[in-house]
Amino acid sequence: MRRLCDPADARRLLNPGPVGIVTTAWRGYTNAAPIAWMTPLSIDPPRLGVVVAPERHTAAMIRFSGAFAINIPGPSLLKHTAFLGSLSGLETNKLEAAGLETFAPLVIDAPLIRDCLAWIECLVQDAIKTGDHTLFVAEPVKVQADDEAYAAHWLLASREKSPLVFIGGNRYAVIGDPLEAVIHVDEHGALVVETPEEREARLEREAREAELRRLEGEEGYRQRLQSESG
């Protein structure tokens, strides 16, 4: 069955992606806000984009300073991330209120959040109005990452070292269960979706799952899955 969704659901369907806590600094003031709408825009030269509502304090800070940092949190910062999105930096020092420690950036002025998994320092190249939001096009000038979390790709070796992603409202998730696509083709060059070895492994896995369901019941089986994923 297919569900017909509202056009506004398109933004939710394009999530999850790593949520970024965007930090800014200008004239002695700092700010931090979670941003889910981020995207690569160019490889050479490297460019990325963040999308912010123009009335937000974050948008003003980016415009005034011409720079920002993207801090990518893991699940240990779940509540901090949600909290930073619940109030305005106009009235509150959000980093201080959230109890977040920071460290010095390499190029820009915006502070970097210590317990995140990766940090991208950015210089703004352009600001483009798109509908009711502004796309800030930026050059990443310094990029750092926790070597237990990232090495040319997200390692996903542990839950705590996997990026937090936004799925809507107050709901977040953690990237996990990496899959590697090994491509096989037949003599005509058409894709072989499942090799005999893959089929045998799948049947064994399904038999194990069926046996666990029989022994533990459906509710017990779901609780086991939640425990193993949590």
PDB file of N, CA, C and O in Angstrom, residues 99-153:
ATOM      1  N   GLY A  99      24.944  23.721  29.061  1.00  0.00           N
ATOM      2  CA  GLY A  99      26.079  23.097  29.738  1.00  0.00           C
ATOM      3  C   GLY A  99      27.078  22.480  28.780  1.00  0.00           C
ATOM      4  O   GLY A  99      27.749  21.498  29.117  1.00  0.00           O
ATOM      5  N   LEU A 100      27.211  23.070  27.600  1.00  0.00           N
ATOM      6  CA  LEU A 100      28.108  22.512  26.584  1.00  0.00           C
ATOM      7  C   LEU A 100      29.481  23.165  26.655  1.00  0.00           C
ATOM      8  O   LEU A 100      29.605  24.394  26.677  1.00  0.00           O
ATOM      9  N   GLU A 101      30.512  22.331  26.664  1.00  0.00           N
ATOM     10  CA  GLU A 101      31.882  22.829  26.612  1.00  0.00           C
ATOM     11  C   GLU A 101      32.280  23.056  25.158  1.00  0.00           C
ATOM     12  O   GLU A 101      31.868  22.323  24.262  1.00  0.00           O
ATOM     13  N   THR A 102      33.093  24.078  24.938  1.00  0.00           N
ATOM     14  CA  THR A 102      33.541  24.390  23.586  1.00  0.00           C
ATOM     15  C   THR A 102      35.061  24.442  23.531  1.00  0.00           C
ATOM     16  O   THR A 102      35.742  24.465  24.567  1.00  0.00           O
ATOM     17  N   PHE A 103      35.591  24.447  22.318  1.00  0.00           N
ATOM     18  CA  PHE A 103      37.022  24.647  22.122  1.00  0.00           C
ATOM     19  C   PHE A 103      37.228  25.590  20.948  1.00  0.00           C
ATOM     20  O   PHE A 103      36.296  25.867  20.181  1.00  0.00           O
ATOM     21  N   ALA A 104      38.436  26.078  20.795  1.00  0.00           N
ATOM     22  CA  ALA A 104      38.723  27.130  19.828  1.00  0.00           C
ATOM     23  C   ALA A 104      38.720  26.591  18.402  1.00  0.00           C
ATOM     24  O   ALA A 104      39.290  25.527  18.127  1.00  0.00           O
ATOM     25  N   PRO A 105      38.104  27.317  17.477  1.00  0.00           N
ATOM     26  CA  PRO A 105      38.182  26.946  16.061  1.00  0.00           C
ATOM     27  C   PRO A 105      39.572  27.245  15.507  1.00  0.00           C
ATOM     28  O   PRO A 105      40.396  27.888  16.164  1.00  0.00           O
ATOM     29  N   LEU A 106      39.823  26.804  14.289  1.00  0.00           N
ATOM     30  CA  LEU A 106      41.125  27.013  13.656  1.00  0.00           C
ATOM     31  C   LEU A 106      41.163  28.260  12.786  1.00  0.00           C
ATOM     32  O   LEU A 106      42.210  28.868  12.619  1.00  0.00           O
ATOM     33  N   VAL A 107      40.005  28.640  12.207  1.00  0.00           N
ATOM     34  CA  VAL A 107      39.978  29.765  11.269  1.00  0.00           C
ATOM     35  C   VAL A 107      38.956  30.823  11.676  1.00  0.00           C
ATOM     36  O   VAL A 107      39.276  32.010  11.747  1.00  0.00           O
ATOM     37  N   ILE A 108      37.737  30.441  11.929  1.00  0.00           N
ATOM     38  CA  ILE A 108      36.664  31.396  12.178  1.00  0.00           C
ATOM     39  C   ILE A 108      36.588  31.719  13.672  1.00  0.00           C
ATOM     40  O   ILE A 108      37.426  31.274  14.460  1.00  0.00           O
ATOM     41  N   ASP A 109      35.573  32.502  14.057  1.00  0.00           N
ATOM     42  CA  ASP A 109      35.424  32.886  15.464  1.00  0.00           C
ATOM     43  C   ASP A 109      34.409  32.027  16.218  1.00  0.00           C
ATOM     44  O   ASP A 109      34.428  31.991  17.444  1.00  0.00           O
ATOM     45  N   ALA A 110      33.507  31.370  15.507  1.00  0.00           N
ATOM     46  CA  ALA A 110      32.443  30.610  16.174  1.00  0.00           C
ATOM     47  C   ALA A 110      33.032  29.437  16.961  1.00  0.00           C
ATOM     48  O   ALA A 110      33.893  28.708  16.451  1.00  0.00           O
ATOM     49  N   PRO A 111      32.597  29.233  18.203  1.00  0.00           N
ATOM     50  CA  PRO A 111      33.151  28.138  19.015  1.00  0.00           C
ATOM     51  C   PRO A 111      32.721  26.780  18.485  1.00  0.00           C
ATOM     52  O   PRO A 111      31.672  26.641  17.851  1.00  0.00           O
ATOM     53  N   LEU A 112      33.544  25.771  18.762  1.00  0.00           N
ATOM     54  CA  LEU A 112      33.233  24.392  18.389  1.00  0.00           C
ATOM     55  C   LEU A 112      32.841  23.632  19.652  1.00  0.00           C
ATOM     56  O   LEU A 112      33.427  23.823  20.719  1.00  0.00           O
ATOM     57  N   ILE A 113      31.847  22.750  19.523  1.00  0.00           N
ATOM     58  CA  ILE A 113      31.299  22.028  20.672  1.00  0.00           C
ATOM     59  C   ILE A 113      32.097  20.751  20.909  1.00  0.00           C
ATOM     60  O   ILE A 113      32.197  19.890  20.025  1.00  0.00           O
ATOM     61  N   ARG A 114      32.639  20.624  22.113  1.00  0.00           N
ATOM     62  CA  ARG A 114      33.635  19.603  22.406  1.00  0.00           C
ATOM     63  C   ARG A 114      33.154  18.171  22.182  1.00  0.00           C
ATOM     64  O   ARG A 114      33.886  17.349  21.628  1.00  0.00           O
ATOM     65  N   ASP A 115      31.972  17.802  22.615  1.00  0.00           N
ATOM     66  CA  ASP A 115      31.561  16.394  22.608  1.00  0.00           C
ATOM     67  C   ASP A 115      30.914  15.935  21.304  1.00  0.00           C
ATOM     68  O   ASP A 115      30.317  14.855  21.256  1.00  0.00           O
ATOM     69  N   CYS A 116      31.020  16.740  20.256  1.00  0.00           N
ATOM     70  CA  CYS A 116      30.478  16.324  18.962  1.00  0.00           C
ATOM     71  C   CYS A 116      31.429  15.344  18.271  1.00  0.00           C
ATOM     72  O   CYS A 116      32.518  15.043  18.764  1.00  0.00           O
ATOM     73  N   LEU A 117      30.999  14.832  17.126  1.00  0.00           N
ATOM     74  CA  LEU A 117      31.773  13.843  16.379  1.00  0.00           C
ATOM     75  C   LEU A 117      32.551  14.443  15.213  1.00  0.00           C
ATOM     76  O   LEU A 117      33.518  13.844  14.742  1.00  0.00           O
ATOM     77  N   ALA A 118      32.098  15.599  14.736  1.00  0.00           N
ATOM     78  CA  ALA A 118      32.776  16.243  13.609  1.00  0.00           C
ATOM     79  C   ALA A 118      32.475  17.733  13.643  1.00  0.00           C
ATOM     80  O   ALA A 118      31.465  18.168  14.212  1.00  0.00           O
ATOM     81  N   TRP A 119      33.380  18.505  13.008  1.00  0.00           N
ATOM     82  CA  TRP A 119      33.290  19.955  13.052  1.00  0.00           C
ATOM     83  C   TRP A 119      33.694  20.508  11.691  1.00  0.00           C
ATOM     84  O   TRP A 119      34.746  20.161  11.143  1.00  0.00           O
ATOM     85  N   ILE A 120      32.869  21.398  11.139  1.00  0.00           N
ATOM     86  CA  ILE A 120      33.129  21.996   9.832  1.00  0.00           C
ATOM     87  C   ILE A 120      33.068  23.515   9.993  1.00  0.00           C
ATOM     88  O   ILE A 120      32.004  24.068  10.298  1.00  0.00           O
ATOM     89  N   GLU A 121      34.192  24.178   9.796  1.00  0.00           N
ATOM     90  CA  GLU A 121      34.231  25.637   9.845  1.00  0.00           C
ATOM     91  C   GLU A 121      33.966  26.178   8.444  1.00  0.00           C
ATOM     92  O   GLU A 121      34.584  25.735   7.471  1.00  0.00           O
ATOM     93  N   CYS A 122      33.066  27.146   8.352  1.00  0.00           N
ATOM     94  CA  CYS A 122      32.569  27.590   7.052  1.00  0.00           C
ATOM     95  C   CYS A 122      32.634  29.111   6.911  1.00  0.00           C
ATOM     96  O   CYS A 122      32.354  29.844   7.868  1.00  0.00           O
ATOM     97  N   LEU A 123      32.968  29.567   5.703  1.00  0.00           N
ATOM     98  CA  LEU A 123      32.888  30.973   5.332  1.00  0.00           C
ATOM     99  C   LEU A 123      31.766  31.132   4.313  1.00  0.00           C
ATOM    100  O   LEU A 123      31.709  30.395   3.317  1.00  0.00           O
ATOM    101  N   VAL A 124      30.884  32.081   4.549  1.00  0.00           N
ATOM    102  CA  VAL A 124      29.717  32.270   3.694  1.00  0.00           C
ATOM    103  C   VAL A 124      30.139  32.863   2.349  1.00  0.00           C
ATOM    104  O   VAL A 124      30.895  33.842   2.291  1.00  0.00           O
ATOM    105  N   GLN A 125      29.644  32.269   1.268  1.00  0.00           N
ATOM    106  CA  GLN A 125      29.911  32.749  -0.081  1.00  0.00           C
ATOM    107  C   GLN A 125      28.708  33.448  -0.699  1.00  0.00           C
ATOM    108  O   GLN A 125      28.852  34.329  -1.550  1.00  0.00           O
ATOM    109  N   ASP A 126      27.505  33.054  -0.274  1.00  0.00           N
ATOM    110  CA  ASP A 126      26.297  33.626  -0.878  1.00  0.00           C
ATOM    111  C   ASP A 126      25.113  33.349   0.044  1.00  0.00           C
ATOM    112  O   ASP A 126      25.167  32.432   0.878  1.00  0.00           O
ATOM    113  N   ALA A 127      24.080  34.145  -0.093  1.00  0.00           N
ATOM    114  CA  ALA A 127      22.817  33.931   0.623  1.00  0.00           C
ATOM    115  C   ALA A 127      21.699  34.053  -0.396  1.00  0.00           C
ATOM    116  O   ALA A 127      21.556  35.101  -1.047  1.00  0.00           O
ATOM    117  N   ILE A 128      20.939  32.986  -0.569  1.00  0.00           N
ATOM    118  CA  ILE A 128      19.929  32.922  -1.627  1.00  0.00           C
ATOM    119  C   ILE A 128      18.562  32.716  -0.995  1.00  0.00           C
ATOM    120  O   ILE A 128      18.346  31.753  -0.243  1.00  0.00           O
ATOM    121  N   LYS A 129      17.635  33.605  -1.280  1.00  0.00           N
ATOM    122  CA  LYS A 129      16.266  33.442  -0.797  1.00  0.00           C
ATOM    123  C   LYS A 129      15.609  32.319  -1.574  1.00  0.00           C
ATOM    124  O   LYS A 129      15.628  32.302  -2.811  1.00  0.00           O
ATOM    125  N   THR A 130      15.027  31.376  -0.874  1.00  0.00           N
ATOM    126  CA  THR A 130      14.323  30.275  -1.523  1.00  0.00           C
ATOM    127  C   THR A 130      13.041  30.016  -0.743  1.00  0.00           C
ATOM    128  O   THR A 130      13.077  29.488   0.373  1.00  0.00           O
ATOM    129  N   GLY A 131      11.913  30.452  -1.303  1.00  0.00           N
ATOM    130  CA  GLY A 131      10.651  30.338  -0.586  1.00  0.00           C
ATOM    131  C   GLY A 131      10.690  31.159   0.689  1.00  0.00           C
ATOM    132  O   GLY A 131      11.083  32.336   0.689  1.00  0.00           O
ATOM    133  N   ASP A 132      10.325  30.529   1.808  1.00  0.00           N
ATOM    134  CA  ASP A 132      10.312  31.261   3.086  1.00  0.00           C
ATOM    135  C   ASP A 132      11.593  31.048   3.885  1.00  0.00           C
ATOM    136  O   ASP A 132      11.639  31.366   5.073  1.00  0.00           O
ATOM    137  N   HIS A 133      12.646  30.528   3.257  1.00  0.00           N
ATOM    138  CA  HIS A 133      13.917  30.298   3.927  1.00  0.00           C
ATOM    139  C   HIS A 133      15.071  30.930   3.134  1.00  0.00           C
ATOM    140  O   HIS A 133      14.887  31.358   1.990  1.00  0.00           O
ATOM    141  N   THR A 134      16.241  30.946   3.767  1.00  0.00           N
ATOM    142  CA  THR A 134      17.460  31.428   3.115  1.00  0.00           C
ATOM    143  C   THR A 134      18.475  30.299   3.040  1.00  0.00           C
ATOM    144  O   THR A 134      18.734  29.626   4.049  1.00  0.00           O
ATOM    145  N   LEU A 135      19.003  30.076   1.846  1.00  0.00           N
ATOM    146  CA  LEU A 135      20.080  29.105   1.655  1.00  0.00           C
ATOM    147  C   LEU A 135      21.402  29.849   1.752  1.00  0.00           C
ATOM    148  O   LEU A 135      21.706  30.721   0.929  1.00  0.00           O
ATOM    149  N   PHE A 136      22.184  29.516   2.783  1.00  0.00           N
ATOM    150  CA  PHE A 136      23.520  30.071   2.914  1.00  0.00           C
ATOM    151  C   PHE A 136      24.510  29.113   2.258  1.00  0.00           C
ATOM    152  O   PHE A 136      24.670  27.970   2.691  1.00  0.00           O
ATOM    153  N   VAL A 137      25.147  29.584   1.199  1.00  0.00           N
ATOM    154  CA  VAL A 137      26.155  28.802   0.491  1.00  0.00           C
ATOM    155  C   VAL A 137      27.502  29.108   1.133  1.00  0.00           C
ATOM    156  O   VAL A 137      27.873  30.286   1.290  1.00  0.00           O
ATOM    157  N   ALA A 138      28.227  28.078   1.506  1.00  0.00           N
ATOM    158  CA  ALA A 138      29.450  28.292   2.278  1.00  0.00           C
ATOM    159  C   ALA A 138      30.598  27.435   1.777  1.00  0.00           C
ATOM    160  O   ALA A 138      30.402  26.354   1.220  1.00  0.00           O
ATOM    161  N   GLU A 139      31.807  27.938   2.016  1.00  0.00           N
ATOM    162  CA  GLU A 139      33.030  27.194   1.744  1.00  0.00           C
ATOM    163  C   GLU A 139      33.521  26.566   3.049  1.00  0.00           C
ATOM    164  O   GLU A 139      33.771  27.281   4.023  1.00  0.00           O
ATOM    165  N   PRO A 140      33.657  25.239   3.099  1.00  0.00           N
ATOM    166  CA  PRO A 140      34.257  24.633   4.292  1.00  0.00           C
ATOM    167  C   PRO A 140      35.759  24.866   4.289  1.00  0.00           C
ATOM    168  O   PRO A 140      36.454  24.431   3.364  1.00  0.00           O
ATOM    169  N   VAL A 141      36.263  25.570   5.290  1.00  0.00           N
ATOM    170  CA  VAL A 141      37.674  25.943   5.286  1.00  0.00           C
ATOM    171  C   VAL A 141      38.518  25.071   6.210  1.00  0.00           C
ATOM    172  O   VAL A 141      39.725  24.934   5.999  1.00  0.00           O
ATOM    173  N   LYS A 142      37.911  24.489   7.243  1.00  0.00           N
ATOM    174  CA  LYS A 142      38.591  23.537   8.100  1.00  0.00           C
ATOM    175  C   LYS A 142      37.584  22.474   8.521  1.00  0.00           C
ATOM    176  O   LYS A 142      36.474  22.784   8.925  1.00  0.00           O
ATOM    177  N   VAL A 143      37.993  21.214   8.414  1.00  0.00           N
ATOM    178  CA  VAL A 143      37.121  20.093   8.761  1.00  0.00           C
ATOM    179  C   VAL A 143      37.884  19.164   9.691  1.00  0.00           C
ATOM    180  O   VAL A 143      39.005  18.745   9.387  1.00  0.00           O
ATOM    181  N   GLN A 144      37.279  18.840  10.832  1.00  0.00           N
ATOM    182  CA  GLN A 144      37.870  17.915  11.781  1.00  0.00           C
ATOM    183  C   GLN A 144      36.837  16.844  12.132  1.00  0.00           C
ATOM    184  O   GLN A 144      35.628  17.078  12.045  1.00  0.00           O
ATOM    185  N   ALA A 145      37.318  15.659  12.538  1.00  0.00           N
ATOM    186  CA  ALA A 145      36.410  14.584  12.923  1.00  0.00           C
ATOM    187  C   ALA A 145      37.068  13.695  13.967  1.00  0.00           C
ATOM    188  O   ALA A 145      38.300  13.526  13.974  1.00  0.00           O
ATOM    189  N   ASP A 146      36.258  13.154  14.829  1.00  0.00           N
ATOM    190  CA  ASP A 146      36.692  12.153  15.802  1.00  0.00           C
ATOM    191  C   ASP A 146      37.132  10.913  15.028  1.00  0.00           C
ATOM    192  O   ASP A 146      36.355  10.348  14.247  1.00  0.00           O
ATOM    193  N   ASP A 147      38.378  10.467  15.229  1.00  0.00           N
ATOM    194  CA  ASP A 147      38.877   9.353  14.417  1.00  0.00           C
ATOM    195  C   ASP A 147      38.248   8.016  14.783  1.00  0.00           C
ATOM    196  O   ASP A 147      38.437   7.025  14.073  1.00  0.00           O
ATOM    197  N   GLU A 148      37.497   7.943  15.873  1.00  0.00           N
ATOM    198  CA  GLU A 148      36.728   6.738  16.175  1.00  0.00           C
ATOM    199  C   GLU A 148      35.367   6.757  15.498  1.00  0.00           C
ATOM    200  O   GLU A 148      34.666   5.751  15.478  1.00  0.00           O
ATOM    201  N   ALA A 149      35.001   7.911  14.946  1.00  0.00           N
ATOM    202  CA  ALA A 149      33.687   8.048  14.310  1.00  0.00           C
ATOM    203  C   ALA A 149      33.767   8.121  12.794  1.00  0.00           C
ATOM    204  O   ALA A 149      32.860   7.655  12.101  1.00  0.00           O
ATOM    205  N   TYR A 150      34.859   8.686  12.284  1.00  0.00           N
ATOM    206  CA  TYR A 150      34.921   8.976  10.853  1.00  0.00           C
ATOM    207  C   TYR A 150      36.335   8.764  10.315  1.00  0.00           C
ATOM    208  O   TYR A 150      37.303   9.214  10.926  1.00  0.00           O
ATOM    209  N   ALA A 151      36.427   8.087   9.169  1.00  0.00           N
ATOM    210  CA  ALA A 151      37.694   7.931   8.446  1.00  0.00           C
ATOM    211  C   ALA A 151      37.358   7.752   6.969  1.00  0.00           C
ATOM    212  O   ALA A 151      37.219   6.639   6.478  1.00  0.00           O
ATOM    213  N   ALA A 152      37.154   8.879   6.286  1.00  0.00           N
ATOM    214  CA  ALA A 152      36.710   8.926   4.885  1.00  0.00           C
ATOM    215  C   ALA A 152      35.249   8.524   4.722  1.00  0.00           C
ATOM    216  O   ALA A 152      34.662   8.741   3.667  1.00  0.00           O
ATOM    217  N   HIS A 153      34.657   7.923   5.742  1.00  0.00           N
ATOM    218  CA  HIS A 153      33.214   7.649   5.801  1.00  0.00           C
ATOM    219  C   HIS A 153      32.874   7.426   7.270  1.00  0.00           C
ATOM    220  O   HIS A 153      33.754   7.173   8.104  1.00  0.00           O
TER     221      HIS A 153
END
